[in-house]
Short mmCIF file of C-alpha atoms in Angstrom, two decimals:
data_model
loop_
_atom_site.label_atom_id
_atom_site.label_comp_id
_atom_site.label_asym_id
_atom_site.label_seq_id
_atom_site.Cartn_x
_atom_site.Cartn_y
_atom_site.Cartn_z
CA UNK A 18 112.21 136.92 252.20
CA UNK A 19 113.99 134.04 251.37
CA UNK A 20 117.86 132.92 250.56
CA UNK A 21 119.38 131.49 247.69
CA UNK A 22 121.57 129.05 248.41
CA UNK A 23 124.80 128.64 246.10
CA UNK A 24 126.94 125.93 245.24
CA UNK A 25 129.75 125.03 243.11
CA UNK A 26 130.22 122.64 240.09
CA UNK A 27 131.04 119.91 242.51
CA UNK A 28 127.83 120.74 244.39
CA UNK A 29 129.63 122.00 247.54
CA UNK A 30 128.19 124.91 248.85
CA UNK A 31 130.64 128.59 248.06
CA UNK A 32 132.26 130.71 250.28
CA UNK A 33 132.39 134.18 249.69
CA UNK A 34 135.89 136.45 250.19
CA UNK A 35 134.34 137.05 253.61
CA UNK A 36 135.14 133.39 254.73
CA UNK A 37 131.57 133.00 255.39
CA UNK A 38 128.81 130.37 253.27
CA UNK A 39 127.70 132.16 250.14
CA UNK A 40 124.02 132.97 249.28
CA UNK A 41 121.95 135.86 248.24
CA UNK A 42 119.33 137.22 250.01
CA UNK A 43 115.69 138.36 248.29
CA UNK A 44 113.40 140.76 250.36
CA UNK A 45 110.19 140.81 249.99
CA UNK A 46 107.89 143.70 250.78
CA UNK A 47 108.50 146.36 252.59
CA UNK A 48 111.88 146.28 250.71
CA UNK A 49 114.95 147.45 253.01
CA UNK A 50 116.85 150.69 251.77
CA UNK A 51 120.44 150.68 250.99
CA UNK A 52 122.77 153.46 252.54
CA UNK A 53 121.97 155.21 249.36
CA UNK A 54 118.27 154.65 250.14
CA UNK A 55 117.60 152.90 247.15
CA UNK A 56 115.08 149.63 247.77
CA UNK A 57 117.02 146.24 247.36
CA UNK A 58 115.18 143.25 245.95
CA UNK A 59 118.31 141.23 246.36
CA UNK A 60 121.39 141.66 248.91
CA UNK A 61 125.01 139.89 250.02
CA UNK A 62 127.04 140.21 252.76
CA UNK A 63 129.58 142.74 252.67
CA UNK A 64 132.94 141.41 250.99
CA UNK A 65 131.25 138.66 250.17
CA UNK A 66 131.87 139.20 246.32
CA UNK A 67 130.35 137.30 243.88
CA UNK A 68 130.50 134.03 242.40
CA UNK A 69 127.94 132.18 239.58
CA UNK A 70 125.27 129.59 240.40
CA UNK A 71 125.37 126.34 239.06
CA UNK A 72 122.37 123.94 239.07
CA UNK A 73 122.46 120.95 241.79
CA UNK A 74 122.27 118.18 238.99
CA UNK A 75 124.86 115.64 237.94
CA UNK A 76 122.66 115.59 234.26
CA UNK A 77 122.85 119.52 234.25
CA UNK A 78 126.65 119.57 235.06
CA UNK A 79 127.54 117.13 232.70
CA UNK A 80 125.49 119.01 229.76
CA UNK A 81 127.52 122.32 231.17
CA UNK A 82 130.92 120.65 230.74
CA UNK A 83 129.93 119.11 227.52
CA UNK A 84 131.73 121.20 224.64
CA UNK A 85 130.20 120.51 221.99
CA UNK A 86 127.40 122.31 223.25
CA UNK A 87 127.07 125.91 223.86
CA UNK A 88 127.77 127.40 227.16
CA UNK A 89 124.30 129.68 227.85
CA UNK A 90 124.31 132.25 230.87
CA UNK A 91 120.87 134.15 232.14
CA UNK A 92 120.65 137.06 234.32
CA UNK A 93 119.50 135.67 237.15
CA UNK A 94 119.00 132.42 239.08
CA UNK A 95 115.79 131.78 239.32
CA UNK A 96 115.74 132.10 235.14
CA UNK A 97 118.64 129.58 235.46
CA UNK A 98 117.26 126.97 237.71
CA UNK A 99 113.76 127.06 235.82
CA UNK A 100 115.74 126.46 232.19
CA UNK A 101 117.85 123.46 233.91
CA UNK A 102 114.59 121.72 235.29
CA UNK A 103 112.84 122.60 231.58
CA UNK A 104 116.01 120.62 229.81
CA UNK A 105 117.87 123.49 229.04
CA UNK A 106 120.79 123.24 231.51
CA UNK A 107 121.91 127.24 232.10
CA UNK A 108 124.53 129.23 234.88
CA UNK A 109 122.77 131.95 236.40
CA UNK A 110 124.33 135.30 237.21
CA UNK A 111 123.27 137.70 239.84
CA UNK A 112 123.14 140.82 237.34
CA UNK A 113 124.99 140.93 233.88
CA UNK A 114 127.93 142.19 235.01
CA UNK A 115 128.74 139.30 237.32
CA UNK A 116 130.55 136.99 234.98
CA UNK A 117 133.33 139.35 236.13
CA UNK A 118 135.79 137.92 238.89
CA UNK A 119 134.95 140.06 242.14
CA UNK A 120 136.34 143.52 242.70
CA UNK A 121 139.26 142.36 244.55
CA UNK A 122 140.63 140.77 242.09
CA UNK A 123 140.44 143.36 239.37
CA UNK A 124 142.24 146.13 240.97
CA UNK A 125 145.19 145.74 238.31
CA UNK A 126 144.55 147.66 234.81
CA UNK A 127 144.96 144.47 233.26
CA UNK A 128 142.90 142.30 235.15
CA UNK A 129 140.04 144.83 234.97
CA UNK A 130 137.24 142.69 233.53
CA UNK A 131 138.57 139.46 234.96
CA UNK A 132 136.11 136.99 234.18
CA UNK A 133 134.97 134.72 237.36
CA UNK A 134 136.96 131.99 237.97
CA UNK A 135 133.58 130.00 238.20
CA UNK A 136 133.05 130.30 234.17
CA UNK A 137 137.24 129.76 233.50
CA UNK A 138 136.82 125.70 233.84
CA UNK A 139 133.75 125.84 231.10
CA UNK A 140 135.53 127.91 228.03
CA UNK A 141 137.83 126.00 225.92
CA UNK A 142 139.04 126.66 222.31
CA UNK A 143 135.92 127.01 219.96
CA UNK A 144 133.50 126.63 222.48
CA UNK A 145 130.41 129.00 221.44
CA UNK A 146 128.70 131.30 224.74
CA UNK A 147 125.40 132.71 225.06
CA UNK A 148 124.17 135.76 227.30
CA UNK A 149 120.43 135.72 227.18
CA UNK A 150 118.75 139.22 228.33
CA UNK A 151 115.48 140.25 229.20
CA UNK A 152 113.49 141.94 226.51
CA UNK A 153 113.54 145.08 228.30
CA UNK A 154 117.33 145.17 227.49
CA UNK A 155 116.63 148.12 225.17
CA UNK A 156 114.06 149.52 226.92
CA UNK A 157 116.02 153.18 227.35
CA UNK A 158 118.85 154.62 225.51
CA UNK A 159 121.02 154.35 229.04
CA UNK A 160 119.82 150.74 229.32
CA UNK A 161 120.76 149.94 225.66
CA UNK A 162 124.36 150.74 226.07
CA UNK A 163 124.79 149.47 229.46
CA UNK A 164 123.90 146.09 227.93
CA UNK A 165 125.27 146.74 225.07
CA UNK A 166 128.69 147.60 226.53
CA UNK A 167 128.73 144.31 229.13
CA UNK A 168 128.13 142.21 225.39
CA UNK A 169 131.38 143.74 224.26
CA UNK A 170 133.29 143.74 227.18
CA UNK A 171 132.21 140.00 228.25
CA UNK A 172 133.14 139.15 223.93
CA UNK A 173 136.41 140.58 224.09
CA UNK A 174 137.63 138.84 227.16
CA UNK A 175 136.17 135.20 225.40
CA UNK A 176 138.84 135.70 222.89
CA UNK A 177 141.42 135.07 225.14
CA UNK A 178 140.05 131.32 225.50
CA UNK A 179 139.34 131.87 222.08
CA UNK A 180 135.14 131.46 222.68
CA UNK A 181 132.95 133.15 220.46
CA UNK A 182 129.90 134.94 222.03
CA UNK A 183 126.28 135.14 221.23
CA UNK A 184 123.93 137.69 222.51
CA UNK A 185 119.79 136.75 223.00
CA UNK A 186 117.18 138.91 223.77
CA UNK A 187 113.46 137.54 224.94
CA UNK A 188 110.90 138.32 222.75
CA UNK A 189 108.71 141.22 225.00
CA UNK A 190 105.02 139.88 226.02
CA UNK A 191 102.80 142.60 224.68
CA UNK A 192 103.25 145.43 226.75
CA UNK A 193 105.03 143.46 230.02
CA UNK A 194 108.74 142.88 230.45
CA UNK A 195 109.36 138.94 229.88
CA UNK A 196 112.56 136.84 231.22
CA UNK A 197 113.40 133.10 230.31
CA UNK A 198 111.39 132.20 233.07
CA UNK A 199 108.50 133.88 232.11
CA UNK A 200 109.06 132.59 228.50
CA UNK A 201 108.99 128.89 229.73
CA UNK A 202 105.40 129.54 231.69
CA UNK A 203 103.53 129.79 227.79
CA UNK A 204 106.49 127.47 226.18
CA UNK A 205 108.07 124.43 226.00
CA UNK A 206 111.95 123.49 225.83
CA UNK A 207 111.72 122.91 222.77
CA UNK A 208 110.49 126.26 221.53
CA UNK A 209 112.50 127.87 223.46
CA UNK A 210 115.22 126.46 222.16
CA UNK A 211 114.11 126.86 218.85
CA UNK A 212 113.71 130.42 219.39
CA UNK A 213 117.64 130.73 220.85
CA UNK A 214 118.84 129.23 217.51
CA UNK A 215 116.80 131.68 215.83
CA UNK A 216 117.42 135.08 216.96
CA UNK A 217 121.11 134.42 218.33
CA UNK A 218 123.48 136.93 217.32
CA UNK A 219 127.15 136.70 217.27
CA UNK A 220 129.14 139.18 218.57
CA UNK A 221 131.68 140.37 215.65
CA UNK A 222 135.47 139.57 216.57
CA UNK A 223 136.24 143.07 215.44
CA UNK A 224 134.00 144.72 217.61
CA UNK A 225 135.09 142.93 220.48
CA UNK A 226 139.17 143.71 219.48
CA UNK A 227 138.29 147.08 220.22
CA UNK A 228 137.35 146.35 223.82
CA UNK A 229 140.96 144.79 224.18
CA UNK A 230 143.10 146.91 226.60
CA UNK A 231 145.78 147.96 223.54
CA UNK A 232 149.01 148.16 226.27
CA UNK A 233 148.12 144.37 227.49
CA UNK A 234 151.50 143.70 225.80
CA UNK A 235 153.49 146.34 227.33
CA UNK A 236 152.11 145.78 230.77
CA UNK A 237 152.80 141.86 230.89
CA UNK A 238 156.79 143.46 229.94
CA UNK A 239 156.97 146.06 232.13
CA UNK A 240 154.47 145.49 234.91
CA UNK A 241 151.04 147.37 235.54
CA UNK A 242 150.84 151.66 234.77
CA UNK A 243 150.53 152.29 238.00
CA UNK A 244 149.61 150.20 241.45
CA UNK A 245 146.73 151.44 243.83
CA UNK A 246 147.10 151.10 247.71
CA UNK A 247 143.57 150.38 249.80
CA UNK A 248 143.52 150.42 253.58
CA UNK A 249 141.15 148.19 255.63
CA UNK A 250 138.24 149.75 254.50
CA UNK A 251 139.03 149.21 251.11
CA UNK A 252 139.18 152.94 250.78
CA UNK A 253 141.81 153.93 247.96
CA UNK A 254 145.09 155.90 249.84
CA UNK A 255 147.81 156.28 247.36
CA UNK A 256 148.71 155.42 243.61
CA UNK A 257 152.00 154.55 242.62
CA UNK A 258 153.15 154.81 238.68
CA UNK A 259 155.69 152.40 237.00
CA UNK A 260 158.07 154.85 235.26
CA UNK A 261 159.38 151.44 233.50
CA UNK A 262 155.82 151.46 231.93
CA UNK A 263 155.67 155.25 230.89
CA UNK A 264 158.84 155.08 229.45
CA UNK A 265 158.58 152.16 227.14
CA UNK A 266 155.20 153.77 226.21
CA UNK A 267 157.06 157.27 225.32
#
């Protein structure tokens, strides 16, 4: 296969939490199998984490920081580095989960869905974020809500920079799955754009409010529920509870 090589806004390549340069690797056939003997397309080194990939282009970058246009993430960074190079600067993400910060930092209650600290220096007050899926987003009920879900989840913590977010789905190609990248093989820029601007839909600040954690406000007085102890293999050996907590909750 073949490794993607990430870098950061400054166009220095990442580390990962391992210390070691950041990249992802994509297998070709015959796939390896996970422990769980699944088939991986795409792998990282262990503890690694994740981060978000930015394309290498001062233009690009400059678009990215510019805030009085919208912020627009894609699953993926191949989808990403084919929008940039169509005029459509995007930041890619490994899987649409991973505007999250890594797992090590979210092992408070609080800091839960963290987002990366890759996106933090692009959100600013009224700044307006899209999430662009592939049109097989609703392709099963499971599917449906998993996407659904990472919408609301990824909405509600954008209100804390106070960003407002906008969900896209691609437009299916008869029968086949389609992604941005296959969109821009039969389209230009500009059509793609014009389909964005068409079919964006914001994500109600209601719906998001529900996502909120609704003791946020009692754990920034008291401290976090409870506190989870991990030995070296980041293997879970004791929880402690905050009786402060529970008791200004009872």
């Amino acid at each position: 296969g073949y490794k993607i090589i990430y870098r950061n806004a400054q166009g220095e390549r990442f580390l990962g939490h391992n210390g070691k340069i950041f990249m992802r690797k994509r297998y070709r056939p015959p796939l390896p199998l996970s422990r769980d003997k699944v088939e991986m397309k795409y792998a990282t080194d262990p503890g690694a984490g994740n981060h978000c990939y930015f394309p290498v282009s001062a233009d690009a970058m400059d678009q990215l920081y510019n805030t009085d246009l919208p912020l627009i993430l894609v699953e993926g960074e191949k989808k990403a580095r084919k929008a940039t190079i169509s005029g459509v600067p995007m930041i890619g993400l490994a899987g649409i989960w991973n505007w999250l910060a890594p797992k090590s930092e979210r092992r408070t209650v609080t800091d839960h869905y963290k987002i990366n600290d890759d996106l933090v220096p692009f959100l600013s007050e009224g700044r307006e974020v899209y999430i662009i899926y592939d049109s097989d987003s609703h392709q099963t009920r499971n599917k449906a809500k998993s996407f659904d879900t990472n919408t609301l989840r990824f909405a509600s913590e954008l209100l804390d920079f106070k960003c407002k977010l906008y969900r896209i789905d691609m437009p299916a190609d008869g029968s086949d799955k389609c992604g941005l990248d296959d969109y821009l093989c039969k389209h230009t820029s500009e059509e793609l754009v014009d389909y964005i601007e068409a079919h964006k839909e914001l994500v109600p600040e209601a719906e998001a409010l529900r996502m909120k954690d609704p003791y946020k406000d009692l754990s920034n007085l008291a401290g976090e529920p409870f506190q989870i102890n991990y030995n070296k293999e980041n293997k879970p050996t004791k929880v402690n509870f905050n009786q402060e907590w529970n008791a200004r909750f009872f």
